[in-house]
Coordinates of C-alpha atoms and ligand atoms in Angstrom, one line a residue:
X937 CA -10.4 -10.6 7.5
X938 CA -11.2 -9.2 4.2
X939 CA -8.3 -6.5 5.1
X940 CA -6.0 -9.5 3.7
X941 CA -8.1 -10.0 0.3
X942 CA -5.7 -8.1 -1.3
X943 CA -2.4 -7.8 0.9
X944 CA -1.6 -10.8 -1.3
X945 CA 1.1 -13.3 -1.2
X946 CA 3.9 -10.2 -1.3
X947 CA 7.4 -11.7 0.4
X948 CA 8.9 -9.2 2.4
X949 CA 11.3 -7.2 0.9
X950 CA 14.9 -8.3 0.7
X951 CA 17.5 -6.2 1.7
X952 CA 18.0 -3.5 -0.4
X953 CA 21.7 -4.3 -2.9
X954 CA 21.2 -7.9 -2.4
X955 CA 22.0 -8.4 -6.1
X956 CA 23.2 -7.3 -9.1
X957 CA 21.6 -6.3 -12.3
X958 CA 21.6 -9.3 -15.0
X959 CA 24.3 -9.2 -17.0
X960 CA 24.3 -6.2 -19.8
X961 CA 23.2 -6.7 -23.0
X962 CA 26.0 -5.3 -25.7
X963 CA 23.7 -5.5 -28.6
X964 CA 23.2 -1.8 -29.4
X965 CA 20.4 -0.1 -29.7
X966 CA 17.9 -0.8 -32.6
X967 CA 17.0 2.4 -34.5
X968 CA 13.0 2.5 -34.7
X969 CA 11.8 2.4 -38.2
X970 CA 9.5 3.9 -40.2
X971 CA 6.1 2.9 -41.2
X972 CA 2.9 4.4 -42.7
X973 CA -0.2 2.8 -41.9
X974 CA -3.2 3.9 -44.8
X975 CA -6.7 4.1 -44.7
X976 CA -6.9 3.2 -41.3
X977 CA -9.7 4.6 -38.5
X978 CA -7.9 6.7 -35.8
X979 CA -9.6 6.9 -32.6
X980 CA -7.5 9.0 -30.7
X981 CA -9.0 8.8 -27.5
X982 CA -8.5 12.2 -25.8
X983 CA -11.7 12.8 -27.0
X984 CA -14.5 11.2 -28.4
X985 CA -13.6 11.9 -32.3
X986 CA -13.2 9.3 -34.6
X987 CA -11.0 9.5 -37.4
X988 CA -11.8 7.3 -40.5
X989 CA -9.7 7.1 -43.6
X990 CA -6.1 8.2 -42.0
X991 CA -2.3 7.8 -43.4
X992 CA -0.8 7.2 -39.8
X993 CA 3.6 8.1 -40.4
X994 CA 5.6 6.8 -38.0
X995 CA 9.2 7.6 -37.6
X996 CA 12.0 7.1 -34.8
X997 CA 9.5 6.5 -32.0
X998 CA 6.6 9.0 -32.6
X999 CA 3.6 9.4 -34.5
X1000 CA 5.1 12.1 -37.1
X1001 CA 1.9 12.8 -39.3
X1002 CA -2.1 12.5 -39.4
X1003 CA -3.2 12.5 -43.0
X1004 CA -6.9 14.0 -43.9
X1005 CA -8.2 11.6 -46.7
X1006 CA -6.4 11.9 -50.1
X1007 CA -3.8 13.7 -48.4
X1008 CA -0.3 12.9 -49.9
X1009 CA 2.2 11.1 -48.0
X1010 CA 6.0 11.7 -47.7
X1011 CA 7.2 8.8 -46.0
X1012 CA 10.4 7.7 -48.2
X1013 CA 11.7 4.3 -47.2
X1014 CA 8.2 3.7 -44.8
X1015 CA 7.1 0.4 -44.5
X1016 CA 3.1 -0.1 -45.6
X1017 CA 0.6 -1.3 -43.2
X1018 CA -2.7 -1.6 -44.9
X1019 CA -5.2 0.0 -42.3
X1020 CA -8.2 -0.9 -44.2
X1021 CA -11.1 -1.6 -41.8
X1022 CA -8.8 -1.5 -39.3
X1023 CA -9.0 0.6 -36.1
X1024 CA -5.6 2.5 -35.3
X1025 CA -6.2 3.5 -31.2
X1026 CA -3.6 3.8 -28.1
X1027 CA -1.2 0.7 -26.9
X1028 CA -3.4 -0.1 -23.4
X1029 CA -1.3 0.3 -19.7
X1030 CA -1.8 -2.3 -17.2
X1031 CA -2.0 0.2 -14.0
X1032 CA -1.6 -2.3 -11.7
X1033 CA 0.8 -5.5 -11.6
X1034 CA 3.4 -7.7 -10.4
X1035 CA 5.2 -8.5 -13.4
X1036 CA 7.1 -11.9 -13.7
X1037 CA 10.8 -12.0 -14.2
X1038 CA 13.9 -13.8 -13.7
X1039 CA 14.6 -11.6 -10.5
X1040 CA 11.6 -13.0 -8.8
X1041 CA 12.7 -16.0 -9.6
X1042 CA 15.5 -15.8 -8.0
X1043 CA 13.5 -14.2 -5.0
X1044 CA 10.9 -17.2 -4.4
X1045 CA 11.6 -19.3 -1.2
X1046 CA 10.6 -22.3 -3.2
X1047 CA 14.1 -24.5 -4.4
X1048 CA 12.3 -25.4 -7.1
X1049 CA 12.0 -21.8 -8.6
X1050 CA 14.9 -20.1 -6.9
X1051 CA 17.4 -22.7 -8.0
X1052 CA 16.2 -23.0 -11.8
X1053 CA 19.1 -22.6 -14.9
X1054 CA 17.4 -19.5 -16.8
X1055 CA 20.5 -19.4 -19.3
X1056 CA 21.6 -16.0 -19.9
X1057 CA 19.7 -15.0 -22.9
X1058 CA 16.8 -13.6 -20.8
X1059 CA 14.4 -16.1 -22.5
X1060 CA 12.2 -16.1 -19.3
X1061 CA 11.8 -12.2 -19.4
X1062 CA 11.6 -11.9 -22.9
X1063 CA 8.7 -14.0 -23.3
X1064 CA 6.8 -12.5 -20.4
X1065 CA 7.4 -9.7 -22.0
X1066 CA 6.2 -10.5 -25.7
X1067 CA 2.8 -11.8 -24.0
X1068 CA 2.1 -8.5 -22.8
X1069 CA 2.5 -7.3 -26.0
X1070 CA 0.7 -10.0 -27.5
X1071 CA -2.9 -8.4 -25.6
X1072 CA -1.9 -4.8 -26.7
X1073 CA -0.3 -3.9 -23.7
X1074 CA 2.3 -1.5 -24.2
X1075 CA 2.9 -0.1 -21.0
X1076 CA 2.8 -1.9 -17.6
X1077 CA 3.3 -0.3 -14.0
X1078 CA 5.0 -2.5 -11.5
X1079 CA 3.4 -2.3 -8.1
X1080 CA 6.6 -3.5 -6.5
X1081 CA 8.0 -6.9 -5.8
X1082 CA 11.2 -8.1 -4.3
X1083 CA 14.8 -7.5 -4.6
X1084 CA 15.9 -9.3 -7.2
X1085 CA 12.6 -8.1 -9.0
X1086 CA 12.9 -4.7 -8.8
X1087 CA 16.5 -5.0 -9.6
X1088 CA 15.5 -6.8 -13.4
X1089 CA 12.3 -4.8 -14.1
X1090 CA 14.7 -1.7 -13.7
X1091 CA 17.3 -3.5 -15.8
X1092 CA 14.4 -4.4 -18.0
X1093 CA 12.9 -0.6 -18.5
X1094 CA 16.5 0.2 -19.8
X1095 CA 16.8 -2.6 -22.6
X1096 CA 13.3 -2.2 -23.6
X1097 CA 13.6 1.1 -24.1
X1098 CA 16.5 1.3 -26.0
X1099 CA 14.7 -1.3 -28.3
X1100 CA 17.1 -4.6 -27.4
X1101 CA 14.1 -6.4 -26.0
X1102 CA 10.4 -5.7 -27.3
X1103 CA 8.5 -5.3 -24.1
X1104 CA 6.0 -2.7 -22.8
X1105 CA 7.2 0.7 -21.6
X1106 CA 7.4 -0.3 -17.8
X1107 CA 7.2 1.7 -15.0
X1108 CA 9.3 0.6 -12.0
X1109 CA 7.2 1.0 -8.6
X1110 CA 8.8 1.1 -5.2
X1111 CA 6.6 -1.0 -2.2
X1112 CA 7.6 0.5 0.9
X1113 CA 5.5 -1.4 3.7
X1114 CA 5.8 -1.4 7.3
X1115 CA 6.7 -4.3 9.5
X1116 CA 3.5 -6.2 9.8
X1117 CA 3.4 -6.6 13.5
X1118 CA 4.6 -2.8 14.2
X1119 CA 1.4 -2.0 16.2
X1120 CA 0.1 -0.4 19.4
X1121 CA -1.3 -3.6 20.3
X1122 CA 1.6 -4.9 20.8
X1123 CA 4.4 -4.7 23.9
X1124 CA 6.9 -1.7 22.8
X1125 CA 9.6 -4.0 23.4
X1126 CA 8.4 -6.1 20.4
X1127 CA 7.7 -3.4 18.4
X1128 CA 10.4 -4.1 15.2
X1129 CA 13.6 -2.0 14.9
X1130 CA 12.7 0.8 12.2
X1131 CA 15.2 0.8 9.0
X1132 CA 14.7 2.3 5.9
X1133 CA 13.6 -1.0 3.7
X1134 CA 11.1 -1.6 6.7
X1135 CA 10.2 2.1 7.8
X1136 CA 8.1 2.8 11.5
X1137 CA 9.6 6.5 11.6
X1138 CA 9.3 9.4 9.7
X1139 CA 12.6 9.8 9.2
X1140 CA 13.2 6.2 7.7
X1141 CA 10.2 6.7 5.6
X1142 CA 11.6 9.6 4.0
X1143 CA 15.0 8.2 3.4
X1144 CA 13.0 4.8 1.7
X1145 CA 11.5 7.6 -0.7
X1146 CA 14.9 9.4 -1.3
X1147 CA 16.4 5.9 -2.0
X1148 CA 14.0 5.5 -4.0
X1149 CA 14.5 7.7 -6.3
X1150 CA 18.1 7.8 -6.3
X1151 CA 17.7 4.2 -7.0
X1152 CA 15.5 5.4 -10.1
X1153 CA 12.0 3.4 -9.7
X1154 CA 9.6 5.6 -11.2
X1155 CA 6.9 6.1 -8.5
X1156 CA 6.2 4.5 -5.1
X1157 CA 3.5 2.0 -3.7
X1158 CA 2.9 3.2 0.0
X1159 CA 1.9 -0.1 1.7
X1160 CA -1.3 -0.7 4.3
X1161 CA 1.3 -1.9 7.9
X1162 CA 2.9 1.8 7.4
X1163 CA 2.0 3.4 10.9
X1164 CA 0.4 6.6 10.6
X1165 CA 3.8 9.2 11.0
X1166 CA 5.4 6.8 8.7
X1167 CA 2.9 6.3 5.5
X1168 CA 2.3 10.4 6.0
X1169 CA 6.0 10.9 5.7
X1170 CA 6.1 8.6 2.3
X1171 CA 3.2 10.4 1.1
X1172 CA 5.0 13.6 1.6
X1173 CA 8.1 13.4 0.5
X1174 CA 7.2 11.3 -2.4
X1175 CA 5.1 14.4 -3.4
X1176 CA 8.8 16.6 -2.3
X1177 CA 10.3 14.3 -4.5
X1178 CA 7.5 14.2 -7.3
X1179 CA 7.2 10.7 -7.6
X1180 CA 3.4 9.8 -7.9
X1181 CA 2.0 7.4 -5.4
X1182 CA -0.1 4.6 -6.2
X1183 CA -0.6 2.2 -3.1
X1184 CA -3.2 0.6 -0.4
X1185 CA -4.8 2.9 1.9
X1186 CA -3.0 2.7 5.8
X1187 CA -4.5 0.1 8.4
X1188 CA -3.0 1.6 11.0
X1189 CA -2.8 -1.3 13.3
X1190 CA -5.5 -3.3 12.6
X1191 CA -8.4 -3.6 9.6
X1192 CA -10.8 -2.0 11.8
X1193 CA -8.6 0.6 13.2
X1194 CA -8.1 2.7 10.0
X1195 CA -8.5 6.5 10.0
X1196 CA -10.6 7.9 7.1
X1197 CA -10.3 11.4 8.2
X1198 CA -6.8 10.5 8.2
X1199 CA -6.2 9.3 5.0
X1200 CA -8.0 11.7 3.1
X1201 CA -6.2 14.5 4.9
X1202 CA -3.0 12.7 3.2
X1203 CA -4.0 11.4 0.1
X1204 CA -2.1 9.5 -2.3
X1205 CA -2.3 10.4 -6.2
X1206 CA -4.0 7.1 -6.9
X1207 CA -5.7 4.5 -5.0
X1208 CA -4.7 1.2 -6.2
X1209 CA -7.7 -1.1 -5.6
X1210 CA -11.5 -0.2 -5.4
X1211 CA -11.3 -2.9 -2.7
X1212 CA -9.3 -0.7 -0.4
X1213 CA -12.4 1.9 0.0
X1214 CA -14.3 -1.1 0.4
X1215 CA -12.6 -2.3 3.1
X1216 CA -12.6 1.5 4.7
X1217 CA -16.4 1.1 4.1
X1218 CA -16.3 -2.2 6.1
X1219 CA -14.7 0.2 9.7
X1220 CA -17.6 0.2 11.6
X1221 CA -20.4 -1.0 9.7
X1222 CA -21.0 -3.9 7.1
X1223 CA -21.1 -1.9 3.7
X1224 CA -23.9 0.3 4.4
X1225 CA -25.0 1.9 0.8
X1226 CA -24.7 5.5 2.4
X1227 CA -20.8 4.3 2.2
X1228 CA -20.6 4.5 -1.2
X1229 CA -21.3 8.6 -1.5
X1230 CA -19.5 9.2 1.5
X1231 CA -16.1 7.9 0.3
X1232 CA -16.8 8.5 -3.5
X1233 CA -17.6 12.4 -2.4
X1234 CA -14.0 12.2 -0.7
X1235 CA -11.8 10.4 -3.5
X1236 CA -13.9 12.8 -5.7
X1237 CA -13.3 15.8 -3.7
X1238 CA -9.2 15.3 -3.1
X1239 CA -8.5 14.5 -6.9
X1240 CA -7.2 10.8 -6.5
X1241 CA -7.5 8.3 -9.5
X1242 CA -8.2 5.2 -9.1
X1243 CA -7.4 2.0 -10.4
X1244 CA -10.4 -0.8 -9.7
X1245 CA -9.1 -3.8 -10.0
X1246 CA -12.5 -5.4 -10.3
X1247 CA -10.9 -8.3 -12.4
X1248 CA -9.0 -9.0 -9.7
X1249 CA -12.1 -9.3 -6.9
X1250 CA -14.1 -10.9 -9.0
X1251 CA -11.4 -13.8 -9.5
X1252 CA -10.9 -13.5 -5.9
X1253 CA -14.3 -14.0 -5.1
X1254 CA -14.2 -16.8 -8.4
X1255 CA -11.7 -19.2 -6.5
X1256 CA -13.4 -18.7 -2.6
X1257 CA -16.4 -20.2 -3.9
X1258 CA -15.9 -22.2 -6.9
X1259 CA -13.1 -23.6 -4.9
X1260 CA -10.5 -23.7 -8.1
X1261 CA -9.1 -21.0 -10.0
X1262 CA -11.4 -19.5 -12.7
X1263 CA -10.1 -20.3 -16.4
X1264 CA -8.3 -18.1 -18.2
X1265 CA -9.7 -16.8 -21.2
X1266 CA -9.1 -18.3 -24.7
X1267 CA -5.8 -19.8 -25.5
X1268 CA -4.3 -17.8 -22.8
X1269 CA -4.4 -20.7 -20.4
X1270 CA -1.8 -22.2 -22.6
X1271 CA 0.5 -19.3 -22.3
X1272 CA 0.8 -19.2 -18.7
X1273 CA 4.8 -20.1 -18.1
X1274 CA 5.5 -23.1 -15.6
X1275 CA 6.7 -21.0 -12.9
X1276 CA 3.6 -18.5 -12.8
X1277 CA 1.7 -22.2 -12.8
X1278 CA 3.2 -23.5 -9.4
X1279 CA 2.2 -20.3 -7.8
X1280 CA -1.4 -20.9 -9.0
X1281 CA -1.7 -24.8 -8.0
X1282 CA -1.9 -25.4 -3.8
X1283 CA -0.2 -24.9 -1.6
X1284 CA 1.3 -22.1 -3.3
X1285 CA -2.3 -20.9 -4.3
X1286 CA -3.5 -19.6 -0.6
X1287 CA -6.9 -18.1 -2.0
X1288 CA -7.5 -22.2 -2.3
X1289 CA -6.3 -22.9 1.2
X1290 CA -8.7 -23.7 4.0
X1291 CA -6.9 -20.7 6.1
X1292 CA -8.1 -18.4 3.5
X1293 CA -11.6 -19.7 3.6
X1294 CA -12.0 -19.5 7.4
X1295 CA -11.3 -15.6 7.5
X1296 CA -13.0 -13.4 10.1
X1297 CA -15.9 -11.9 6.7
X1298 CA -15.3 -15.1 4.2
X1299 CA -19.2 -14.8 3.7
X1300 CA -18.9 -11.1 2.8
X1301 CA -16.5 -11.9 0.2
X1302 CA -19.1 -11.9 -2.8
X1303 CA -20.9 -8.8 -1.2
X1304 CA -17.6 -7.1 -1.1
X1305 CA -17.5 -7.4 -5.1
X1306 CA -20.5 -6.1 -5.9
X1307 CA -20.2 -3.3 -3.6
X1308 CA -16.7 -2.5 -5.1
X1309 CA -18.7 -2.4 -8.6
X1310 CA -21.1 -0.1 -7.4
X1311 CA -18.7 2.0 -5.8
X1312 CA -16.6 2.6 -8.7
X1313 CA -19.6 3.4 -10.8
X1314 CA -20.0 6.4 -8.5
X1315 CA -16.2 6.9 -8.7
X1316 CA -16.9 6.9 -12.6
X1317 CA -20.1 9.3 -12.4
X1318 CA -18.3 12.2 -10.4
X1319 CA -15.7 12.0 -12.7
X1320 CA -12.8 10.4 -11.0
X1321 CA -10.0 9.1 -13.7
X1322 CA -10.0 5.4 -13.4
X1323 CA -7.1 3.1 -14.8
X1324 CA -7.4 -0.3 -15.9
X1325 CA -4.8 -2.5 -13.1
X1326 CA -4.9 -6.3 -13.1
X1327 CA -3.0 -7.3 -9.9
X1328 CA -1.6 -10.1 -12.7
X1329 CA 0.2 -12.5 -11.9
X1330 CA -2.1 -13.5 -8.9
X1331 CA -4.1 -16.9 -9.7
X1332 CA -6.4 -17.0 -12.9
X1333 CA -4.8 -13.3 -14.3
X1334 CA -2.6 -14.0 -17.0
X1335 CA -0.4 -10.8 -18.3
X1336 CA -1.7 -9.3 -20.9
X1337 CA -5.0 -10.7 -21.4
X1338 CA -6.0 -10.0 -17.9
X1339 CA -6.1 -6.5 -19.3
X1340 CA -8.7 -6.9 -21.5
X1341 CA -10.7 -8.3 -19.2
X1342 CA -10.7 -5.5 -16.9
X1343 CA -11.5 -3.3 -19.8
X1344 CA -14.8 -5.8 -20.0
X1345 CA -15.0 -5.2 -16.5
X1346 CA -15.5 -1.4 -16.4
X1347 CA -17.7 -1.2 -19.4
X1348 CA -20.0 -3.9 -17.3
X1349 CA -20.9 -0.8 -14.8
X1350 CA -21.2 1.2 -17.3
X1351 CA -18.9 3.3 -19.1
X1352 CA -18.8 3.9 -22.7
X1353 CA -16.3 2.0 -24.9
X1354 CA -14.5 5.1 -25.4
X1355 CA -14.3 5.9 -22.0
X1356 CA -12.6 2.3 -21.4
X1357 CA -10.0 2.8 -23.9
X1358 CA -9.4 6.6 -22.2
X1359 CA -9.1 4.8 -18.7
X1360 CA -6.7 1.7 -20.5
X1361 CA -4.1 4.5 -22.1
X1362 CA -4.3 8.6 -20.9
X1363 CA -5.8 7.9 -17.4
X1364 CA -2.7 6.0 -17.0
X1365 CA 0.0 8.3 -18.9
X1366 CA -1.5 11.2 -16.8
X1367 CA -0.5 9.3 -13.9
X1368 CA 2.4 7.6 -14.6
X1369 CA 4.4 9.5 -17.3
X1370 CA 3.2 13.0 -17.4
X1371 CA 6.1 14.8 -19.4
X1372 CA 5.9 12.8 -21.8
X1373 CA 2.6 14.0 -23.6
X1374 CA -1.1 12.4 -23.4
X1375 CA -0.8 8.8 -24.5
X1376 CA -3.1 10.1 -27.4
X1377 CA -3.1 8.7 -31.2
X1378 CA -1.9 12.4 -31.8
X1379 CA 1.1 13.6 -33.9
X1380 CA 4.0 14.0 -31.8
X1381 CA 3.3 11.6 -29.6
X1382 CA 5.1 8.5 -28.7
X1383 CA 4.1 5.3 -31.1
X1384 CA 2.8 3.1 -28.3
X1385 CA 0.1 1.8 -30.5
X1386 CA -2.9 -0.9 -31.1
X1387 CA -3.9 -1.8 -34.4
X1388 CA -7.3 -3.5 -34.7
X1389 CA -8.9 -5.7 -36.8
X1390 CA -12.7 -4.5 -35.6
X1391 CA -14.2 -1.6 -34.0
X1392 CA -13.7 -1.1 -30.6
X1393 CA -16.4 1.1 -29.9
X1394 CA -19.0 -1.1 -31.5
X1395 CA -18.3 -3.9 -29.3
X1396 CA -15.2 -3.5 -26.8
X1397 CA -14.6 -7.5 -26.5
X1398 CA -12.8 -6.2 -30.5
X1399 CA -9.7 -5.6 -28.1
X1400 CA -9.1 -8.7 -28.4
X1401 CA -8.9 -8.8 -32.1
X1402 CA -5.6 -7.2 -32.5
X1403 CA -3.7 -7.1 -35.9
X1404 CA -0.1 -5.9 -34.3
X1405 CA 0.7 -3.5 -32.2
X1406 CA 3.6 -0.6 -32.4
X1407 CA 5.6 -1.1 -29.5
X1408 CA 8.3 2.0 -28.6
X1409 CA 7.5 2.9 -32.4
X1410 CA 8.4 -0.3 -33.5
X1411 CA 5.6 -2.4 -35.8
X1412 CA 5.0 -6.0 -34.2
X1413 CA 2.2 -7.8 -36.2
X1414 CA 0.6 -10.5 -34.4
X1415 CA 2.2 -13.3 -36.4
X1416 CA 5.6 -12.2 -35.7
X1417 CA 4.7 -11.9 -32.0
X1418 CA 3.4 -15.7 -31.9
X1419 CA 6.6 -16.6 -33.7
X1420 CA 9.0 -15.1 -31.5
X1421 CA 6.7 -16.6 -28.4
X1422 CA 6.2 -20.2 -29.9
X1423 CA 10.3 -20.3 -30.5
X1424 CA 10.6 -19.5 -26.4
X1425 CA 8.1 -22.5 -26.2
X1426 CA 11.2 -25.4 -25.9
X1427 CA 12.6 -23.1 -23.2
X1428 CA 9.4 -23.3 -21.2
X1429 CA 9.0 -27.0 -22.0
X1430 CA 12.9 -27.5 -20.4
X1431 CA 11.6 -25.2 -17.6
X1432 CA 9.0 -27.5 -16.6
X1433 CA 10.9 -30.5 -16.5
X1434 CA 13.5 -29.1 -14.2
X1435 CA 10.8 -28.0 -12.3
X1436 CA 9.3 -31.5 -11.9
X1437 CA 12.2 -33.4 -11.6
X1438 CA 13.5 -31.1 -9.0
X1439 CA 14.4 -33.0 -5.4
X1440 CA 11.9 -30.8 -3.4
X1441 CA 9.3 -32.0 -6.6
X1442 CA 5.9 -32.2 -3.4
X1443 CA 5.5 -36.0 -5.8
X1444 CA 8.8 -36.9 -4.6
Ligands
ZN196 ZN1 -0.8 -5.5 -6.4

């Protein structure tokens, strides 16, 4: 059934304190600089201005001035950037992903990931890391993995932060999923024990929310099995709690036995795949076009963003019937790290299996795209915010540049260049880190930054032109991120040959 399109290859969750955090790093933390960037255009973002001829000061973190041409500078001890013809606009947020990292490593069920030597340096996370910022991704939100996972993103968001490892700002999302099978179709004796890691009451999906937070992920990702008391509980006391949610909309039961009314009556803050109305649009009828206002009027009318994904369809859609995974733009195929490349090949790669094919709606697959397209150009048109979410690491989305081609994505059904950036930086601080201001190339505001080497709005592939990027206030430029990443390259290298000369090696 389509229903599974996007329900993924997710593990289920491990028990909740299975492991530790990695080891703490004693290296204090780096004071952020100070740099001034001159003659460079601004284009802020929050609105449609564009600022040419700018002194851009940065200090400790934050943008600290805007200078009006000829306007005198006091930036003692700033590093110079020369901004000319360069485009100065806001450090892009992957809304939607499942970030690599040494704890899911340690989660996968395959010996020959589980059981690799990472050293303790964090080389693996680092690099993963550095890649993101390599696209101009400067903030990524986590839509929950496993244990182990959740335990080093968490870890992660700490060291990055305090400026011992250059990474994105990342926020830390919570999956809390019912027990598949937890259905009225089935016997109540089968029905699964409810806990709180695997809630089917209320009261369990509260306390999964509480720990939650206690825990300190920064929102939650209410999953589709969640019976209907359950997933209304996380809603609600996520809201109690105010921790956004950003998740798939519920099944109840089975694809075809989902509840519009019912949803809509309790809606999340942000619907995390276009392809979740779609599949609402599929209960009872096959896409009918009328659809499309119906469920656009109702995201529309109870204020939920939503994050499209189409990137993510559309490779979906690439690999059912090209029958291989779509290339990965540019010289990002050769970044892709060994691990992330098992998960891609078969049998790991079940979007290539024959299971997969043979789905209940396979030959809707390509129809489902388009209507997801069309759907989110209605979202667009009444004015719903829309992020820019990747679903990276699944096959043929590589971090980072996966971004940018969701960017390509949106501005393919229409919206302006400047509305693209808006969706790919505020859409997503609005969401996901209110309190700390708009995401804006503002004074005041937090140095998460993207420096340019051609005009975005002229031509939006000119994302992909990036000179540097500031990173928690601190100035990266492009050839000291390929350094840093090309010196992780002999870790890779020794990663692969473990991996191949494993015992469990398929070849063996
Ligand atoms: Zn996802």
């Amino acid at each position: 059934m389509i229903a599974y399109l996007l329900a993924l290859t997710l593990g289920a969750t491990n028990p909740a304190g299975a492991t530790a955090a990695g080891a703490a790093d004693t290296a204090p933390a780096q004071a952020a600089g100070t740099w001034l960037v001159s003659d460079v255009t601004v284009i802020p973002a929050d609105t449609d201005e564009v600022l040419p001829h700018r002194s851009v000061l940065i200090r400790d973190g934050r943008i600290v001035r805007i200078l009006a041409p000829g306007a005198k500078a006091k930036a003692h001890g700033a590093t110079a950037i020369d901004g000319r013809g360069k485009y100065l606009v806001p450090g892009f947020v992957d809304a939607h992903v499942h970030l690599a990292n040494e704890g899911a490593i340690r989660d996968s069920k395959d010996p020959r990931i589980s059981t690799l030597d990472l050293g303790s340096a964090h080389r693996y996370d680092r690099q993963v890391m550095l890649g993101l910022l390599k696209a101009g991704v400067t903030g990524a939100a986590n839509l929950g993995g496993g244990a182990r996972s959740d335990e080093d993103l968490l870890w992660l968001r700490e060291e990055i932060a305090a400026g011992r490892i250059a990474g994105p700002q990342l926020y830390v999302g919570k999956r809390i999923n019912g027990p598949r099978a937890a259905v009225a179709v089935q016997p109540a004796a089968t029905v699964p024990a409810s806990k709180p890691e695997a809630p089917t009451t209320a009261a369990d999906g509260a306390a999964a929310v509480r720990q939650a937070r206690e825990r300190g992920y920064d929102f939650i990702k209410p999953y589709q099995f969640l019976n209907r008391e359950t997933y209304r509980a996380v809603v609600d006391e996520a809201g109690r709690q105010g921790m956004i949610t950003s998740g798939h909309l519920p099944e109840l039961g089975c694809a075809s036995c989902a509840d519009r009314a019912f949803a809509f009556a309790h809606p999340m803050d942000n619907i995390a795949h276009s392809e979740e109305l779609t599949r609402y649009a599929r209960i009872g009828s096959d896409l009918a076009p009328r659809d499309l206002d119906v469920l656009a009027d109702a995201v529309a009318e109870r204020k939920i963003a939503v994050t499209p994904t189409l990137v993510t369809l559309k490779t979906i859609v690439g690999m059912y019937v090209q029958r291989a995974v779509p290339p990965v733009p540019g010289d990002w195929a050769a970044r892709v790290d060994p691990v992330t490349r098992i998960d891609w090949a078969p049998p790991a790669n079940r979007y290539l299996s024959q299971a997969f094919r043979d789905q209940d709606g396979a030959d809707t697959f390509s129809a489902g795209y388009d209507f997801a397209r069309v759907l989110t150009r209605q979202l667009w048109k009444r004015g719903v915010p829309l992020t820019v979410g990747t679903d990276a690491s699944l096959p043929g989305l590589a971090f980072g540049v996966s971004v940018q081609q969701e960017m390509i994505e949106l501005r393919e059904i229409g919206l302006r260049p400047i509305e693209v950036l808006r969706a790919a930086s505020i859409n997503a601080h609005r969401l996901f880190d209110p309190k700390s201001g708009s995401g804006a190339v503002r004074e005041g505001e937090r140095a998460n930054l993207v420096l340019l080497d051609a005009d975005p709005l002229a031509d939006l592939h000119n994302v992909a032109k990036i000179a540097g990027v500031f990173a928690q206030g601190r100035w990266l430029p492009m050839a000291e991120i390929d350094r840093r990443l090309d010196e992780g390259r002999a870790f890779e290298q020794a990663l692969s040959r473990q991996i191949q000369t494993h015992p469990a090696h398929p070849g063996d």
